[in-house]
């Protein structure tokens, strides 16, 4: 895995009452400052989850951190962290997360050994939540429902549009998420998140190709009301990055198709659940070329400041 970061200012403007300042002690993503690369610095991040009802005596709550490059359904038990109760419906967990990383996660209730993943307020599955790590932070989440239960909860809508701060043009293909609900902006930069649980939610905006750095802000949602959000986002720039790797001598495929599988569109991520729960597509991955010295190499243009997760593979992200 590798990460890179540079400080860029993201300009945001909200309509009416919808956006609010982040909690005390939190640092907004636009204010992130890139620390030294080696060793990877970490930020202590506290996740606070409020549940729809108390857990039973035989139940435990976990936060599950996901690996979209390998495949969302794979290795969840290795990245599952038990949460501790603050009161009957509030649980916390402290994780040391790499600066400038983007963490994908959800909450999981285990009852008599059986895992149940959280749902949205519309009883639709949550693919994952997102948090952009810019420093020590307290993430406050509302769990609306569980995959095996149904609740009647107050909910509203977050809608709006996203434009480029440089050109004032709409930005398509940005992933917008709040409360585990996701939507990608259309050709006019518009989005609408329906069924967001009423209360304070964390709104995260993520560029599928890394062309814009993540933006993160609180959003207040009222029961049956529309929270309107209109933001101008600052783009980043591309630089050439050269990948060099030597593969095991006993690789039995000749010649081997050595790919780079990663977490953004240029590295093969489709941001969709494909066969077997995979997200990366082999024919969209960069293919490395064999060099005279036996190494495999590839130069790719990647966006400055974007958090890059990748692996070398002979197939999809699992192989």
Short mmCIF file of C-alpha atoms in Angstrom, two decimals, residues 160-286:
data_model
loop_
_atom_site.label_atom_id
_atom_site.label_comp_id
_atom_site.label_asym_id
_atom_site.label_seq_id
_atom_site.Cartn_x
_atom_site.Cartn_y
_atom_site.Cartn_z
CA UNK A 160 -27.58 19.70 -4.28
CA UNK A 161 -24.94 20.22 -6.93
CA UNK A 162 -21.14 20.28 -7.16
CA UNK A 163 -19.12 22.61 -9.38
CA UNK A 164 -15.42 23.20 -10.04
CA UNK A 165 -13.95 26.09 -8.10
CA UNK A 166 -11.67 26.84 -11.06
CA UNK A 167 -14.20 26.83 -13.91
CA UNK A 168 -17.60 26.99 -12.18
CA UNK A 169 -18.66 24.05 -14.37
CA UNK A 170 -20.62 21.10 -12.92
CA UNK A 171 -18.59 18.04 -11.88
CA UNK A 172 -19.99 14.63 -12.88
CA UNK A 173 -18.94 11.28 -11.40
CA UNK A 174 -18.28 12.43 -7.85
CA UNK A 175 -19.33 9.96 -5.17
CA UNK A 176 -21.49 11.67 -2.53
CA UNK A 177 -22.31 9.78 0.66
CA UNK A 178 -24.00 10.46 4.01
CA UNK A 179 -25.35 7.98 6.53
CA UNK A 180 -24.17 5.11 4.32
CA UNK A 181 -26.34 6.29 1.40
CA UNK A 182 -24.38 6.86 -1.82
CA UNK A 183 -24.99 8.50 -5.16
CA UNK A 184 -22.77 9.59 -8.05
CA UNK A 185 -23.31 13.09 -9.46
CA UNK A 186 -24.90 13.29 -12.90
CA UNK A 187 -23.65 15.26 -15.92
CA UNK A 188 -24.94 18.46 -14.29
CA UNK A 189 -23.12 17.74 -11.01
CA UNK A 190 -26.41 17.04 -9.22
CA UNK A 191 -27.09 14.48 -6.51
CA UNK A 192 -29.94 13.50 -4.19
CA UNK A 193 -29.58 11.28 -1.12
CA UNK A 194 -33.00 10.00 -0.08
CA UNK A 195 -33.75 8.46 3.30
CA UNK A 196 -30.91 9.98 5.31
CA UNK A 197 -31.61 9.54 9.02
CA UNK A 198 -32.75 12.77 10.71
CA UNK A 199 -29.99 14.32 12.81
CA UNK A 200 -26.38 15.35 12.26
CA UNK A 201 -24.68 13.36 9.50
CA UNK A 202 -21.23 13.43 7.94
CA UNK A 203 -21.33 14.32 4.25
CA UNK A 204 -18.32 13.08 2.26
CA UNK A 205 -17.54 13.85 -1.39
CA UNK A 206 -15.06 11.60 -3.19
CA UNK A 207 -13.68 11.76 -6.73
CA UNK A 208 -13.76 8.37 -8.50
CA UNK A 209 -10.68 9.20 -10.57
CA UNK A 210 -8.93 11.24 -7.85
CA UNK A 211 -9.17 14.47 -9.84
CA UNK A 212 -10.62 16.28 -6.81
CA UNK A 213 -9.49 15.79 -3.24
CA UNK A 214 -12.08 14.49 -0.74
CA UNK A 215 -14.36 17.04 0.89
CA UNK A 216 -15.99 16.39 4.24
CA UNK A 217 -18.53 18.42 6.20
CA UNK A 218 -21.36 18.00 8.68
CA UNK A 219 -24.95 18.15 7.40
CA UNK A 220 -28.09 18.56 9.52
CA UNK A 221 -31.15 16.66 8.33
CA UNK A 222 -34.67 17.31 9.58
CA UNK A 223 -37.59 14.89 9.43
CA UNK A 224 -39.35 15.16 6.06
CA UNK A 225 -37.22 18.14 5.01
CA UNK A 226 -34.73 18.72 2.19
CA UNK A 227 -31.23 19.81 3.15
CA UNK A 228 -29.71 21.59 0.17
CA UNK A 229 -25.95 21.56 -0.37
CA UNK A 230 -24.16 23.39 -3.18
CA UNK A 231 -20.38 23.28 -3.16
CA UNK A 232 -17.45 24.42 -5.29
CA UNK A 233 -14.59 21.89 -5.21
CA UNK A 234 -10.93 22.58 -6.04
CA UNK A 235 -9.33 20.13 -8.51
CA UNK A 236 -5.85 18.66 -8.20
CA UNK A 237 -3.23 18.01 -10.92
CA UNK A 238 -1.61 14.95 -12.49
CA UNK A 239 1.99 13.79 -12.13
CA UNK A 240 3.84 10.82 -13.61
CA UNK A 241 4.39 7.91 -11.23
CA UNK A 242 6.53 4.94 -12.31
CA UNK A 243 5.89 1.52 -10.77
CA UNK A 244 8.69 -1.07 -10.84
CA UNK A 245 8.37 -4.62 -9.51
CA UNK A 246 10.11 -7.98 -9.69
CA UNK A 247 7.83 -11.00 -9.59
CA UNK A 248 8.56 -14.45 -8.11
CA UNK A 249 10.80 -16.63 -10.22
CA UNK A 250 8.40 -19.57 -9.91
CA UNK A 251 5.48 -17.75 -11.54
CA UNK A 252 4.05 -20.43 -13.83
CA UNK A 253 2.19 -18.18 -16.29
CA UNK A 254 4.35 -17.23 -19.30
CA UNK A 255 4.30 -14.39 -19.99
CA UNK A 256 2.46 -13.28 -16.86
CA UNK A 257 -0.09 -10.42 -17.19
CA UNK A 258 1.14 -8.26 -14.31
CA UNK A 259 -1.50 -5.63 -13.50
CA UNK A 260 -1.86 -2.87 -10.91
CA UNK A 261 -5.19 -3.12 -9.09
CA UNK A 262 -6.12 0.01 -7.16
CA UNK A 263 -8.83 2.03 -5.49
CA UNK A 264 -9.53 4.67 -8.17
CA UNK A 265 -10.84 4.47 -11.74
CA UNK A 266 -7.41 4.70 -13.47
CA UNK A 267 -6.32 1.65 -11.46
CA UNK A 268 -9.32 -0.47 -12.41
CA UNK A 269 -11.80 0.23 -9.61
CA UNK A 270 -15.37 0.21 -10.95
CA UNK A 271 -17.01 1.24 -7.64
CA UNK A 272 -19.56 -1.51 -8.26
CA UNK A 273 -20.16 -4.97 -6.82
CA UNK A 274 -19.16 -7.34 -9.60
CA UNK A 275 -18.93 -11.14 -9.72
CA UNK A 276 -17.86 -12.51 -6.35
CA UNK A 277 -18.11 -9.09 -4.74
CA UNK A 278 -15.05 -7.76 -6.56
CA UNK A 279 -14.85 -4.10 -7.56
CA UNK A 280 -11.74 -3.92 -9.74
CA UNK A 281 -11.92 -4.87 -13.42
CA UNK A 282 -8.82 -6.55 -14.94
CA UNK A 283 -9.21 -5.04 -18.42
CA UNK A 284 -9.23 -1.55 -16.90
CA UNK A 285 -6.06 -2.06 -14.86
CA UNK A 286 -2.68 -0.75 -16.08
#
